[in-house]
Amino acid sequence: MQRNRVGYFGKYGGRFVPETLMEALIELEEQFNSLIRKESFRETLESCLRDFAGRPTPLYFAERFSSLLDARVYLKREDLLHTGAHKINNTIGQVLLASFIGKKRIVAETGAGQHGVAAAAACARFGLQCIVYMGSLDMERQASNVHRMKVLGAEVRPVDSGSRNLKMAINEAIRDWVTNVGTTHYLLGSTVGPHPYPTIVRTFQSIIGTEARNQILRKEGKLPDAIIACVGGGSNAMGIFHPFLDDEVELYGVEAGGSGTTPGSNSATLNFGSPGVLHGALSYLLQDEEGQILETHSIAPGLDYPGVGPEHSFLKDRERVRYETVSDAEALASFYELSMLEGIIPALESAHALAFARKLACRFKGKIILINLSGRGDKDLETVMKHSKIP
């Protein structure tokens, strides 16, 4: 796929930030471009991903789920990583990057809590101070992850303003970074934000697709017919899509359709949004006619965000990836379905991708579908039980 200016994907991306952050972003871009080519950095990163995070993750043939869909379904098991989700790939990479640059203080934000836990674990591993901003609504929904972050030595700062979710947590993390930019690295958790963050996060997450590509070729002798991943900010999807962009593989990103199509009832940015600037980058946003950011909703807190990574916007316009929606109820049904069929409890975020596989299967009978199981669902049990019909 062709891109144009550095830091842009088509017309999307860029660096829309206060002057005080420009120097830090330029330094980060230069350090990242230098270190990612350095053998000592790559060896340390690979060692940590292997021995600390648990890579490579398996590519699992879901036999009973395949029978149900009448297709050959494989799950990329990112849920088996240390801390329970793909987020650890990026946090290890960025904390290592901060260590090489000489920053000793990390600020991060989190929605579902998985990025916060992964950031806390990586900071503990490398001995860096870790402060995590989290919306107070998300803290209620993900109480167990809040405790895990604290056990790992992180300070969790609640955000009570606005929608009390991921968007407000990012706002507060950016304010902290602006105030302490000389000593602090902002560990962004998804492929959003100003350049170079979308490229950095995608680079560290692309190991998912690189591994999956090699694994499916070994198992099936050919590439999959379709790949499905859930999309909030878009890091797990970008991670598995990127190594397949130039192949004849159909790619599907699944957004949170929530409880309806009206504003405030979903988080389906690419389906219902329009281009605008949020958190330092130009991308699709959920906004009103005056450019005010709309409230969002999803049963999966990791998808509950009004923006999306700029590279996803570029891929949507190019029609290289199709972006679909799945409702809260459909995701919840798939949460139970995979648990009972395969003995694997998926994160509610991942359950959106599983639910869409059911819709897609009629077109792919006997063909290979690869689903990125981005995280495990232990963290979602309290939310699920509130909606459960099982005693």
Short mmCIF file of C-alpha atoms in Angstrom, two decimals:
data_model
loop_
_atom_site.label_atom_id
_atom_site.label_comp_id
_atom_site.label_asym_id
_atom_site.label_seq_id
_atom_site.Cartn_x
_atom_site.Cartn_y
_atom_site.Cartn_z
CA MET A 1 0.00 0.00 0.00
CA GLN A 2 1.33 3.44 -0.93
CA ARG A 3 1.64 6.16 1.72
CA ASN A 4 2.66 9.78 1.14
CA ARG A 5 4.28 12.24 3.56
CA VAL A 6 6.13 10.92 6.59
CA GLY A 7 3.69 10.68 9.47
CA TYR A 8 0.64 10.53 7.21
CA PHE A 9 -1.43 7.68 5.82
CA GLY A 10 -3.03 9.29 2.80
CA LYS A 11 -4.50 12.48 4.27
CA TYR A 12 -4.77 10.98 7.78
CA GLY A 13 -2.36 11.15 10.72
CA GLY A 14 0.00 14.09 11.25
CA ARG A 15 1.09 15.88 14.39
CA PHE A 16 -1.59 18.32 15.70
CA VAL A 17 -0.11 19.14 19.12
CA PRO A 18 0.97 22.13 21.26
CA GLU A 19 4.41 23.56 20.47
CA THR A 20 5.71 22.23 23.82
CA LEU A 21 5.32 18.64 22.58
CA MET A 22 6.86 19.05 19.13
CA GLU A 23 10.46 18.70 20.31
CA ALA A 24 9.61 15.58 22.35
CA LEU A 25 7.80 13.98 19.40
CA ILE A 26 10.66 14.76 17.00
CA GLU A 27 13.17 13.32 19.50
CA LEU A 28 10.99 10.22 19.93
CA GLU A 29 10.73 9.74 16.16
CA GLU A 30 14.50 10.05 15.72
CA GLN A 31 15.28 7.72 18.62
CA PHE A 32 12.76 5.14 17.47
CA ASN A 33 14.03 5.15 13.88
CA SER A 34 17.59 4.73 15.14
CA LEU A 35 16.97 2.11 17.82
CA ILE A 36 14.67 -0.13 15.80
CA ARG A 37 17.61 -0.70 13.42
CA LYS A 38 20.10 -1.30 16.24
CA GLU A 39 20.94 -4.95 16.83
CA SER A 40 21.30 -4.60 20.63
CA PHE A 41 17.81 -3.04 20.89
CA ARG A 42 16.21 -5.69 18.69
CA GLU A 43 17.91 -8.52 20.59
CA THR A 44 16.74 -7.15 23.96
CA LEU A 45 13.21 -6.68 22.60
CA GLU A 46 13.07 -10.19 21.15
CA SER A 47 14.41 -11.68 24.38
CA CYS A 48 11.78 -9.87 26.47
CA LEU A 49 8.95 -10.82 24.13
CA ARG A 50 10.04 -14.46 24.24
CA ASP A 51 11.02 -14.96 27.88
CA PHE A 52 8.92 -12.32 29.69
CA ALA A 53 5.81 -11.99 27.51
CA GLY A 54 5.58 -15.57 26.22
CA ARG A 55 5.93 -15.25 22.43
CA PRO A 56 5.32 -16.83 20.02
CA THR A 57 1.64 -17.33 20.80
CA PRO A 58 -0.05 -20.43 19.32
CA LEU A 59 -2.24 -20.44 16.22
CA TYR A 60 -5.06 -22.67 17.43
CA PHE A 61 -7.43 -24.61 15.18
CA ALA A 62 -10.87 -24.18 16.78
CA GLU A 63 -12.34 -27.56 15.78
CA ARG A 64 -15.81 -27.31 17.32
CA PHE A 65 -16.26 -23.63 16.40
CA SER A 66 -15.18 -24.56 12.85
CA SER A 67 -17.86 -27.25 12.68
CA LEU A 68 -20.49 -24.75 13.80
CA LEU A 69 -19.45 -22.26 11.09
CA ASP A 70 -18.69 -24.88 8.42
CA ALA A 71 -15.31 -23.22 7.85
CA ARG A 72 -11.73 -23.79 9.04
CA VAL A 73 -11.33 -21.28 11.89
CA TYR A 74 -7.99 -20.48 13.49
CA LEU A 75 -7.51 -18.31 16.58
CA LYS A 76 -4.31 -16.31 17.11
CA ARG A 77 -3.97 -16.77 20.87
CA GLU A 78 -2.82 -13.35 22.09
CA ASP A 79 -4.92 -14.08 25.18
CA LEU A 80 -2.16 -16.45 26.32
CA LEU A 81 0.44 -13.69 26.64
CA HIS A 82 1.71 -12.47 30.02
CA THR A 83 -0.93 -10.07 31.50
CA GLY A 84 -3.59 -11.56 29.22
CA ALA A 85 -3.64 -9.53 26.00
CA HIS A 86 -1.70 -8.28 22.98
CA LYS A 87 -1.04 -5.01 24.82
CA ILE A 88 2.18 -6.40 26.32
CA ASN A 89 3.87 -6.39 22.86
CA ASN A 90 3.65 -2.61 22.63
CA THR A 91 4.34 -1.81 26.29
CA ILE A 92 7.55 -3.82 26.35
CA GLY A 93 8.66 -2.10 23.15
CA GLN A 94 7.88 1.41 24.35
CA VAL A 95 9.22 0.95 27.90
CA LEU A 96 12.43 -0.43 26.40
CA LEU A 97 12.50 2.57 24.06
CA ALA A 98 12.05 4.96 27.02
CA SER A 99 14.86 3.20 28.89
CA PHE A 100 17.24 3.59 25.96
CA ILE A 101 16.27 7.30 25.67
CA GLY A 102 16.84 7.79 29.41
CA LYS A 103 13.27 8.56 30.55
CA LYS A 104 12.52 7.18 34.04
CA ARG A 105 8.83 8.13 34.35
CA ILE A 106 5.99 6.60 32.29
CA VAL A 107 2.43 7.90 31.97
CA ALA A 108 -0.20 5.75 30.31
CA GLU A 109 -3.95 5.57 29.87
CA THR A 110 -6.24 2.58 29.83
CA GLY A 111 -9.84 1.67 29.05
CA ALA A 112 -10.28 -2.08 29.47
CA GLY A 113 -7.35 -2.10 31.88
CA GLN A 114 -5.24 -4.49 29.81
CA HIS A 115 -2.94 -1.73 28.54
CA GLY A 116 -2.59 -0.38 32.07
CA VAL A 117 -1.69 -3.80 33.49
CA ALA A 118 0.77 -4.42 30.65
CA ALA A 119 2.34 -0.97 31.18
CA ALA A 120 2.64 -1.60 34.91
CA ALA A 121 4.25 -5.00 34.32
CA ALA A 122 6.75 -3.66 31.78
CA CYS A 123 7.67 -0.73 34.06
CA ALA A 124 8.21 -3.12 36.97
CA ARG A 125 10.41 -5.28 34.75
CA PHE A 126 12.62 -2.33 33.78
CA GLY A 127 12.39 -0.35 37.06
CA LEU A 128 10.51 2.71 35.77
CA GLN A 129 7.88 4.77 37.62
CA CYS A 130 4.40 4.11 36.19
CA ILE A 131 1.31 6.34 36.41
CA VAL A 132 -1.88 5.14 34.72
CA TYR A 133 -4.89 7.37 34.04
CA MET A 134 -8.24 5.58 33.92
CA GLY A 135 -11.83 6.80 33.62
CA SER A 136 -13.75 6.21 36.84
CA LEU A 137 -16.50 4.40 34.89
CA ASP A 138 -13.90 2.02 33.46
CA MET A 139 -12.41 1.57 36.96
CA GLU A 140 -15.80 0.33 38.12
CA ARG A 141 -16.10 -2.03 35.12
CA GLN A 142 -12.53 -3.34 35.45
CA ALA A 143 -11.92 -3.36 39.20
CA SER A 144 -9.75 -6.48 39.11
CA ASN A 145 -7.37 -4.88 36.61
CA VAL A 146 -7.11 -1.77 38.82
CA HIS A 147 -5.91 -4.01 41.65
CA ARG A 148 -3.46 -5.80 39.34
CA MET A 149 -1.91 -2.47 38.30
CA LYS A 150 -1.49 -1.46 41.93
CA VAL A 151 0.04 -4.81 42.86
CA LEU A 152 2.56 -4.29 40.05
CA GLY A 153 3.56 -0.96 41.59
CA ALA A 154 1.68 1.49 39.35
CA GLU A 155 -0.20 4.55 40.59
CA VAL A 156 -3.73 4.54 39.13
CA ARG A 157 -5.24 8.01 38.85
CA PRO A 158 -9.06 8.09 38.36
CA VAL A 159 -10.56 10.52 35.84
CA ASP A 160 -14.02 11.73 36.85
CA SER A 161 -14.62 14.29 34.11
CA GLY A 162 -16.89 13.94 31.06
CA SER A 163 -17.72 10.42 29.96
CA ARG A 164 -15.34 8.92 32.58
CA ASN A 165 -13.93 6.50 29.98
CA LEU A 166 -10.88 6.04 27.73
CA LYS A 167 -11.23 9.35 25.88
CA MET A 168 -11.05 11.34 29.11
CA ALA A 169 -8.17 9.18 30.39
CA ILE A 170 -6.17 10.02 27.26
CA ASN A 171 -6.90 13.73 27.78
CA GLU A 172 -5.47 13.57 31.31
CA ALA A 173 -2.43 11.51 30.29
CA ILE A 174 -1.61 14.09 27.59
CA ARG A 175 -1.95 16.93 30.14
CA ASP A 176 0.50 15.13 32.45
CA TRP A 177 2.90 14.59 29.55
CA VAL A 178 2.78 18.26 28.51
CA THR A 179 3.61 19.27 32.09
CA ASN A 180 6.46 16.77 32.57
CA VAL A 181 7.70 16.23 29.02
CA GLY A 182 11.38 16.58 29.96
CA THR A 183 11.36 13.55 32.25
CA THR A 184 8.38 11.52 31.05
CA HIS A 185 7.55 9.16 28.20
CA TYR A 186 3.88 8.88 27.22
CA LEU A 187 3.17 5.20 26.61
CA LEU A 188 0.25 5.36 24.18
CA GLY A 189 -1.66 2.11 24.04
CA SER A 190 -3.08 2.08 20.53
CA THR A 191 -2.38 3.16 16.96
CA VAL A 192 -3.78 6.63 17.66
CA GLY A 193 -2.23 9.98 18.60
CA PRO A 194 0.31 12.21 16.86
CA HIS A 195 3.11 10.93 14.65
CA PRO A 196 5.18 8.85 15.37
CA TYR A 197 2.87 6.93 17.78
CA PRO A 198 0.66 5.17 15.17
CA THR A 199 3.79 3.88 13.44
CA ILE A 200 5.55 2.90 16.68
CA VAL A 201 2.56 0.95 18.04
CA ARG A 202 1.92 -0.76 14.69
CA THR A 203 5.58 -1.75 14.44
CA PHE A 204 5.59 -3.37 17.88
CA GLN A 205 2.22 -5.08 17.26
CA SER A 206 3.04 -6.37 13.77
CA ILE A 207 4.68 -9.38 15.35
CA ILE A 208 1.13 -10.80 15.67
CA GLY A 209 0.62 -10.89 11.90
CA THR A 210 4.19 -11.93 11.14
CA GLU A 211 3.88 -14.96 13.41
CA ALA A 212 0.37 -15.80 12.16
CA ARG A 213 1.51 -15.64 8.53
CA ASN A 214 4.30 -18.16 9.13
CA GLN A 215 2.11 -20.39 11.29
CA ILE A 216 -0.80 -20.66 8.86
CA LEU A 217 1.58 -21.43 5.99
CA ARG A 218 3.05 -24.28 8.06
CA LYS A 219 -0.38 -25.63 9.06
CA GLU A 220 -2.35 -25.19 5.83
CA GLY A 221 0.29 -24.58 3.17
CA LYS A 222 -1.46 -21.37 2.11
CA LEU A 223 -2.63 -18.02 3.43
CA PRO A 224 -6.06 -17.59 5.06
CA ASP A 225 -9.03 -16.48 2.98
CA ALA A 226 -10.12 -13.91 5.58
CA ILE A 227 -8.76 -12.29 8.73
CA ILE A 228 -11.00 -10.71 11.39
CA ALA A 229 -10.05 -8.45 14.32
CA CYS A 230 -11.93 -6.08 16.60
CA VAL A 231 -11.27 -2.34 16.27
CA GLY A 232 -11.38 0.33 18.97
CA GLY A 233 -8.25 2.42 18.59
CA GLY A 234 -7.10 -0.41 16.35
CA SER A 235 -3.78 -1.79 17.66
CA ASN A 236 -4.54 -5.53 17.62
CA ALA A 237 -6.18 -5.22 14.18
CA MET A 238 -3.28 -3.22 12.74
CA GLY A 239 -0.88 -5.74 14.27
CA ILE A 240 -2.40 -8.73 12.50
CA PHE A 241 -3.45 -6.93 9.28
CA HIS A 242 -0.20 -5.22 8.41
CA PRO A 243 1.88 -8.23 7.25
CA PHE A 244 -1.06 -9.27 5.01
CA LEU A 245 -1.84 -5.91 3.34
CA ASP A 246 -0.16 -6.83 0.06
CA ASP A 247 -1.69 -10.34 -0.08
CA GLU A 248 -4.99 -11.51 -1.57
CA VAL A 249 -6.56 -11.95 1.84
CA GLU A 250 -9.86 -10.33 2.81
CA LEU A 251 -9.45 -8.19 5.94
CA TYR A 252 -12.32 -7.28 8.29
CA GLY A 253 -12.24 -4.87 11.22
CA VAL A 254 -15.16 -5.12 13.64
CA GLU A 255 -16.33 -2.06 15.55
CA ALA A 256 -18.61 -1.85 18.59
CA GLY A 257 -22.19 -1.47 17.36
CA GLY A 258 -23.30 -1.15 21.00
CA SER A 259 -27.07 -0.92 21.45
CA GLY A 260 -28.01 0.95 18.26
CA THR A 261 -27.10 3.33 15.46
CA THR A 262 -28.06 6.62 17.13
CA PRO A 263 -25.31 8.93 18.46
CA GLY A 264 -24.12 7.84 21.90
CA SER A 265 -25.32 4.25 21.56
CA ASN A 266 -22.23 2.81 19.84
CA SER A 267 -18.48 3.30 19.26
CA ALA A 268 -18.42 2.51 15.53
CA THR A 269 -16.19 5.38 14.40
CA LEU A 270 -15.42 4.17 10.87
CA ASN A 271 -19.06 3.28 10.18
CA PHE A 272 -20.74 6.40 11.57
CA GLY A 273 -17.94 8.99 11.93
CA SER A 274 -16.31 11.64 9.76
CA PRO A 275 -12.75 13.04 9.48
CA GLY A 276 -11.54 15.38 12.22
CA VAL A 277 -8.72 15.94 14.72
CA LEU A 278 -8.61 14.23 18.11
CA HIS A 279 -5.66 13.53 20.40
CA GLY A 280 -3.12 14.94 17.96
CA ALA A 281 -4.05 13.22 14.69
CA LEU A 282 -6.49 13.54 11.78
CA SER A 283 -8.71 10.48 11.51
CA TYR A 284 -12.35 9.40 11.50
CA LEU A 285 -14.19 10.57 14.64
CA LEU A 286 -17.64 10.36 16.13
CA GLN A 287 -18.56 14.04 16.16
CA ASP A 288 -21.56 16.31 15.67
CA GLU A 289 -22.04 18.90 12.89
CA GLU A 290 -20.06 21.46 14.93
CA GLY A 291 -17.13 19.14 15.49
CA GLN A 292 -17.92 18.32 19.12
CA ILE A 293 -16.94 14.77 20.11
CA LEU A 294 -19.96 12.54 20.76
CA GLU A 295 -20.46 10.25 23.71
CA THR A 296 -19.81 6.57 22.99
CA HIS A 297 -21.02 3.23 24.28
CA SER A 298 -19.84 -0.36 24.18
CA ILE A 299 -20.14 -3.31 26.52
CA ALA A 300 -16.40 -3.78 25.81
CA PRO A 301 -14.47 -0.92 27.45
CA GLY A 302 -11.47 -1.41 25.14
CA LEU A 303 -13.65 -0.46 22.15
CA ASP A 304 -15.36 2.48 23.88
CA TYR A 305 -13.50 5.30 22.09
CA PRO A 306 -14.76 7.98 19.63
CA GLY A 307 -11.69 7.85 17.37
CA VAL A 308 -9.57 5.32 15.53
CA GLY A 309 -5.99 5.00 14.32
CA PRO A 310 -5.28 7.07 11.17
CA GLU A 311 -3.96 4.07 9.24
CA HIS A 312 -7.37 2.41 9.62
CA SER A 313 -9.00 5.52 8.13
CA PHE A 314 -6.62 5.28 5.19
CA LEU A 315 -7.36 1.57 4.69
CA LYS A 316 -11.11 2.21 4.87
CA ASP A 317 -10.97 4.89 2.16
CA ARG A 318 -8.81 2.60 -0.01
CA GLU A 319 -11.34 -0.21 0.61
CA ARG A 320 -8.46 -2.52 1.55
CA VAL A 321 -10.15 -3.37 4.86
CA ARG A 322 -13.91 -3.64 5.38
CA TYR A 323 -15.17 -2.29 8.68
CA GLU A 324 -18.34 -3.87 10.10
CA THR A 325 -20.29 -3.62 13.36
CA VAL A 326 -21.41 -6.10 15.98
CA SER A 327 -23.86 -5.26 18.78
CA ASP A 328 -23.40 -5.72 22.52
CA ALA A 329 -25.89 -8.62 22.48
CA GLU A 330 -24.14 -10.38 19.59
CA ALA A 331 -20.74 -10.03 21.29
CA LEU A 332 -22.14 -11.35 24.56
CA ALA A 333 -23.60 -14.38 22.79
CA SER A 334 -20.24 -15.14 21.18
CA PHE A 335 -18.51 -14.71 24.55
CA TYR A 336 -20.53 -17.66 25.85
CA GLU A 337 -20.39 -19.59 22.59
CA LEU A 338 -16.60 -19.78 22.38
CA SER A 339 -16.30 -20.45 26.11
CA MET A 340 -18.61 -23.46 25.92
CA LEU A 341 -17.43 -24.80 22.55
CA GLU A 342 -13.66 -24.42 22.92
CA GLY A 343 -12.97 -23.92 26.66
CA ILE A 344 -11.56 -20.46 25.93
CA ILE A 345 -13.08 -17.38 27.62
CA PRO A 346 -12.52 -14.45 25.22
CA ALA A 347 -12.35 -10.77 26.10
CA LEU A 348 -15.54 -8.91 25.22
CA GLU A 349 -13.46 -6.94 22.70
CA SER A 350 -12.41 -10.16 20.94
CA ALA A 351 -15.97 -11.48 21.16
CA HIS A 352 -16.94 -8.80 18.61
CA ALA A 353 -14.59 -10.42 16.06
CA LEU A 354 -15.96 -13.88 16.89
CA ALA A 355 -19.54 -12.70 16.41
CA PHE A 356 -18.74 -11.27 13.01
CA ALA A 357 -17.13 -14.57 11.96
CA ARG A 358 -20.56 -16.13 12.36
CA LYS A 359 -22.04 -13.56 9.95
CA LEU A 360 -19.22 -14.02 7.45
CA ALA A 361 -19.12 -17.81 7.51
CA CYS A 362 -21.88 -18.33 4.92
CA ARG A 363 -19.55 -16.80 2.31
CA PHE A 364 -16.55 -18.86 3.43
CA LYS A 365 -17.81 -22.44 3.69
CA GLY A 366 -14.80 -24.78 3.83
CA LYS A 367 -12.39 -21.85 3.65
CA ILE A 368 -9.86 -20.57 6.19
CA ILE A 369 -10.82 -17.78 8.59
CA LEU A 370 -8.22 -16.40 10.99
CA ILE A 371 -9.45 -14.47 14.04
CA ASN A 372 -7.21 -12.45 16.32
CA LEU A 373 -8.16 -13.39 19.88
CA SER A 374 -6.69 -10.20 21.30
CA GLY A 375 -7.28 -10.89 25.01
CA ARG A 376 -8.81 -13.16 27.61
CA GLY A 377 -12.14 -12.54 29.26
CA ASP A 378 -11.42 -13.00 32.96
CA LYS A 379 -11.43 -9.22 33.30
CA ASP A 380 -14.98 -9.02 31.89
CA LEU A 381 -16.70 -11.55 34.12
CA GLU A 382 -18.38 -8.98 36.39
CA THR A 383 -19.76 -7.13 33.34
CA VAL A 384 -20.90 -10.38 31.76
CA MET A 385 -22.62 -11.56 34.92
CA LYS A 386 -24.66 -8.34 35.05
CA HIS A 387 -26.06 -9.25 31.63
CA SER A 388 -26.12 -13.01 32.17
CA LYS A 389 -29.10 -15.29 31.99
CA ILE A 390 -27.08 -18.08 33.62
CA PRO A 391 -27.56 -18.32 37.44
#
